[in-house]
Short mmCIF file of C-alpha atoms in Angstrom, two decimals:
data_model
loop_
_atom_site.label_atom_id
_atom_site.label_comp_id
_atom_site.label_asym_id
_atom_site.label_seq_id
_atom_site.Cartn_x
_atom_site.Cartn_y
_atom_site.Cartn_z
CA GLY A 1 94.26 83.27 92.15
CA ASP A 2 91.59 84.08 94.77
CA SER A 3 88.71 86.23 94.04
CA VAL A 4 85.41 87.90 95.23
CA THR A 5 82.37 88.52 93.53
CA GLN A 6 79.82 90.87 94.99
CA MET A 7 76.02 91.88 93.43
CA GLU A 8 75.95 94.83 91.12
CA GLY A 9 74.60 98.08 92.75
CA PRO A 10 73.48 100.48 93.46
CA VAL A 11 71.18 99.08 95.86
CA THR A 12 68.19 101.57 96.72
CA LEU A 13 66.01 100.62 99.99
CA SER A 14 63.36 102.41 102.02
CA GLU A 15 64.04 102.74 105.50
CA GLU A 16 63.25 99.65 107.48
CA ALA A 17 63.05 97.40 104.51
CA PHE A 18 65.13 94.31 104.33
CA LEU A 19 68.85 93.94 103.12
CA THR A 20 70.54 91.42 101.18
CA ILE A 21 74.07 91.81 99.50
CA ASN A 22 75.28 88.65 97.80
CA CYS A 23 78.95 87.55 98.21
CA THR A 24 80.68 84.68 96.44
CA TYR A 25 84.33 83.61 96.94
CA THR A 26 86.66 81.53 95.09
CA ALA A 27 89.87 80.40 96.99
CA THR A 28 92.52 77.81 96.88
CA GLY A 29 93.34 77.59 100.47
CA TYR A 30 90.80 78.00 103.59
CA PRO A 31 90.02 81.62 104.04
CA SER A 32 88.72 83.86 106.38
CA LEU A 33 85.58 86.18 105.34
CA PHE A 34 84.84 89.68 105.70
CA TRP A 35 82.66 92.44 105.14
CA TYR A 36 83.82 95.80 105.24
CA VAL A 37 81.73 99.34 105.11
CA GLN A 38 83.20 102.29 103.76
CA TYR A 39 81.44 105.43 104.53
CA PRO A 40 81.76 108.81 102.23
CA GLY A 41 85.08 110.38 102.29
CA GLU A 42 86.37 107.38 104.89
CA GLY A 43 88.83 104.52 104.89
CA LEU A 44 87.20 100.86 105.62
CA GLN A 45 85.82 99.82 108.79
CA LEU A 46 85.22 95.97 109.54
CA LEU A 47 81.74 95.21 109.93
CA LEU A 48 81.99 91.59 110.76
CA LYS A 49 84.14 88.43 110.13
CA ALA A 50 83.85 84.63 110.02
CA THR A 51 86.73 82.43 110.13
CA LYS A 52 85.39 78.93 109.36
CA ALA A 53 82.61 77.13 107.62
CA ASP A 54 78.95 77.73 109.46
CA ASP A 55 80.44 80.55 111.62
CA LYS A 56 77.93 83.74 111.82
CA GLY A 57 79.50 86.84 112.13
CA SER A 58 77.43 89.88 113.24
CA ASN A 59 77.36 93.23 114.49
CA LYS A 60 75.11 96.23 114.52
CA GLY A 61 72.12 94.42 113.19
CA PHE A 62 74.03 93.02 110.41
CA GLU A 63 74.81 89.50 110.00
CA ALA A 64 76.73 86.69 107.46
CA THR A 65 77.07 83.23 107.72
CA TYR A 66 80.35 81.45 106.17
CA ARG A 67 78.89 78.64 103.50
CA LYS A 68 81.46 76.66 102.56
CA GLU A 69 79.35 74.69 100.25
CA THR A 70 78.01 77.28 98.02
CA THR A 71 81.28 79.47 98.69
CA SER A 72 79.01 82.58 99.79
CA PHE A 73 79.08 85.15 102.92
CA HIS A 74 76.04 87.19 101.87
CA LEU A 75 75.20 89.83 104.04
CA GLU A 76 71.90 90.72 105.63
CA LYS A 77 70.00 92.84 107.85
CA GLY A 78 66.32 93.29 108.88
CA SER A 79 65.60 96.29 108.97
CA VAL A 80 67.87 99.34 107.29
CA GLN A 81 68.14 102.77 108.48
CA VAL A 82 69.43 106.09 106.60
CA SER A 83 72.77 106.16 108.37
CA ASP A 84 73.37 102.35 106.69
CA SER A 85 73.94 104.32 103.42
CA ALA A 86 77.41 103.26 102.26
CA VAL A 87 79.35 101.20 100.12
CA TYR A 88 79.94 97.35 101.55
CA PHE A 89 83.03 95.40 100.55
CA CYS A 90 83.10 91.46 100.72
CA ALA A 91 86.64 90.22 101.34
CA LEU A 92 88.71 86.97 102.02
CA ARG A 93 91.92 86.60 103.49
CA ALA A 94 93.74 83.21 103.33
CA GLY A 95 96.64 82.24 105.69
CA GLY A 96 100.01 84.55 105.06
CA GLN A 97 98.23 86.52 102.46
CA ASN A 98 96.74 89.62 101.65
CA PHE A 99 92.89 90.52 101.66
CA VAL A 100 91.27 90.27 98.72
CA PHE A 101 88.35 92.64 98.19
CA GLY A 102 84.90 92.50 96.02
CA PRO A 103 84.16 95.42 93.82
CA GLY A 104 81.83 96.99 96.45
CA THR A 105 77.97 97.69 96.48
CA ARG A 106 76.75 100.70 97.05
CA LEU A 107 73.52 100.74 99.43
CA SER A 108 71.50 104.09 99.52
CA VAL A 109 68.39 103.97 102.39
CA LEU A 110 65.79 106.39 101.84
CA PRO A 111 63.76 108.10 104.73
CA GLU B 1 94.90 103.49 121.91
CA THR B 2 95.15 105.57 118.48
CA GLY B 3 94.20 103.92 115.30
CA VAL B 4 95.91 103.55 111.79
CA THR B 5 96.65 107.28 110.50
CA GLN B 6 97.73 108.76 107.19
CA SER B 7 99.09 111.73 106.10
CA PRO B 8 98.57 113.63 103.98
CA THR B 9 94.81 113.12 103.33
CA HIS B 10 95.22 114.79 99.95
CA LEU B 11 97.73 115.92 97.51
CA ILE B 12 98.08 116.85 93.91
CA LYS B 13 101.10 115.96 92.09
CA THR B 14 102.07 116.51 88.19
CA ARG B 15 102.83 113.44 85.96
CA GLY B 16 106.52 112.43 86.35
CA GLN B 17 106.97 113.62 89.89
CA GLN B 18 107.45 111.24 92.90
CA VAL B 19 105.19 111.09 96.10
CA THR B 20 105.82 109.98 99.66
CA LEU B 21 102.60 108.70 101.37
CA ARG B 22 102.91 108.02 105.51
CA CYS B 23 100.95 105.64 107.63
CA SER B 24 101.29 105.08 111.34
CA SER B 25 100.12 101.95 112.47
CA GLN B 26 97.75 101.05 115.37
CA SER B 27 99.41 100.32 118.46
CA GLY B 28 101.02 96.87 118.84
CA HIS B 29 100.61 96.18 115.10
CA ASN B 30 103.55 94.52 113.24
CA THR B 31 101.96 94.29 110.21
CA VAL B 32 101.13 96.90 107.66
CA SER B 33 99.86 96.77 104.07
CA TRP B 34 99.04 99.21 101.22
CA TYR B 35 95.81 99.11 99.11
CA GLN B 36 95.13 101.46 95.91
CA GLN B 37 91.36 102.10 95.74
CA ALA B 38 90.53 103.50 92.39
CA LEU B 39 87.24 105.28 92.07
CA GLY B 40 84.32 103.29 92.33
CA GLN B 41 86.34 99.76 92.84
CA GLY B 42 87.51 97.75 95.46
CA PRO B 43 90.93 98.25 97.02
CA GLN B 44 93.94 96.28 95.09
CA PHE B 45 96.76 94.86 97.01
CA ILE B 46 100.10 96.58 96.72
CA PHE B 47 102.38 95.16 99.24
CA GLN B 48 102.53 94.21 102.96
CA TYR B 49 105.56 94.61 105.30
CA TYR B 50 105.86 92.41 108.48
CA ARG B 51 108.34 93.76 110.77
CA GLU B 52 110.62 95.72 108.56
CA GLU B 53 110.61 93.04 105.87
CA GLU B 54 108.27 93.23 102.74
CA ASN B 55 106.67 89.63 102.64
CA GLY B 56 104.00 89.87 100.00
CA ARG B 57 103.48 92.27 96.71
CA GLY B 58 100.63 92.38 94.44
CA ASN B 59 100.45 93.18 90.75
CA PHE B 60 102.10 96.64 90.76
CA PRO B 61 105.12 97.90 88.62
CA PRO B 62 108.59 98.35 91.14
CA ARG B 63 108.07 102.26 90.81
CA PHE B 64 105.95 101.41 93.64
CA SER B 65 108.08 100.82 96.60
CA GLY B 66 107.86 101.04 100.20
CA LEU B 67 109.73 100.85 103.77
CA GLN B 68 108.61 99.90 107.32
CA PHE B 69 110.40 101.21 110.38
CA PRO B 70 111.40 100.07 113.54
CA ASN B 71 108.17 101.58 115.11
CA TYR B 72 106.18 99.68 112.28
CA SER B 73 105.10 103.06 110.69
CA SER B 74 105.12 102.69 107.01
CA GLU B 75 105.86 104.70 103.97
CA LEU B 76 104.65 104.23 100.40
CA ASN B 77 106.69 105.65 97.76
CA VAL B 78 105.47 105.96 93.84
CA ASN B 79 107.65 107.36 91.38
CA ALA B 80 107.23 108.85 87.72
CA LEU B 81 103.63 109.44 88.51
CA GLU B 82 100.78 108.55 85.85
CA LEU B 83 97.63 109.65 85.51
CA ASP B 84 96.24 106.15 86.31
CA ASP B 85 97.78 106.51 89.65
CA SER B 86 95.35 108.87 90.80
CA ALA B 87 93.29 107.29 93.55
CA LEU B 88 92.82 106.47 96.96
CA TYR B 89 95.67 104.98 98.98
CA LEU B 90 94.63 102.86 101.80
CA CYS B 91 97.04 101.62 104.66
CA ALA B 92 95.79 99.16 106.82
CA SER B 93 97.49 97.41 109.99
CA SER B 94 97.06 94.03 111.76
CA LEU B 95 98.48 91.86 114.60
CA ASP B 96 99.76 89.70 112.41
CA TRP B 97 98.97 88.18 108.79
CA ALA B 98 96.84 85.02 109.81
CA ALA B 99 93.91 84.55 107.69
CA SER B 100 91.73 85.12 110.49
CA THR B 101 93.51 88.51 111.56
CA GLU B 102 90.93 91.57 110.46
CA ALA B 103 92.70 94.66 109.25
CA PHE B 104 92.33 98.13 110.67
CA PHE B 105 92.45 101.07 107.99
CA GLY B 106 93.19 104.66 107.97
CA GLN B 107 91.13 107.07 106.26
CA GLY B 108 93.28 107.12 103.34
CA THR B 109 95.51 109.64 101.04
CA ARG B 110 93.54 110.98 98.03
CA LEU B 111 96.58 111.25 95.23
CA THR B 112 95.32 113.46 92.30
CA VAL B 113 97.82 113.20 89.03
CA VAL B 114 97.45 115.89 87.02
#
């Protein structure tokens, strides 16, 4: 079945550092790819998405590019802030199907 | 436009009891799905409803059941609760179930089974 793999956390960075969270996927169809973020005690919020190969999703300084050849969708941000501390989930959705989530990567940003 | 709301936010049940969780979908959304998120893990798909019909189910036993109402709100029912059912239950609504359509999540219901 479809699956998503993310880099192990937690990730701890200093404020203004560069962030990369790796995500790779396995899918039989041609899925859309998503990053969701979960702040403590809350549900999931959509951060960005990409629906076809070479698409770049971006939002709030975060970006990720749909790479079909490497089946990857790595999340990047050039300069993280303390307020970015959260758990980040990579997910895929194939047509007519549910979301399949990775295990999540906890990010802590220190001032 | 209101978002996805879930109730209650927290509850504690005893093993063997039954529980009903509720979800109001975002205005205009006809697709609702439920996910179980155990502590420190990613959400796992329970089932999905589209226009009051279940149109997808994950690897959960039949004691997990649901409903979707004409206004597209939804319920998740769990019978014969087990300790391992303790988790955050997330409801998500979307405009449809196309691959490109994002889902909007509620804040979740934290269920503790003792």
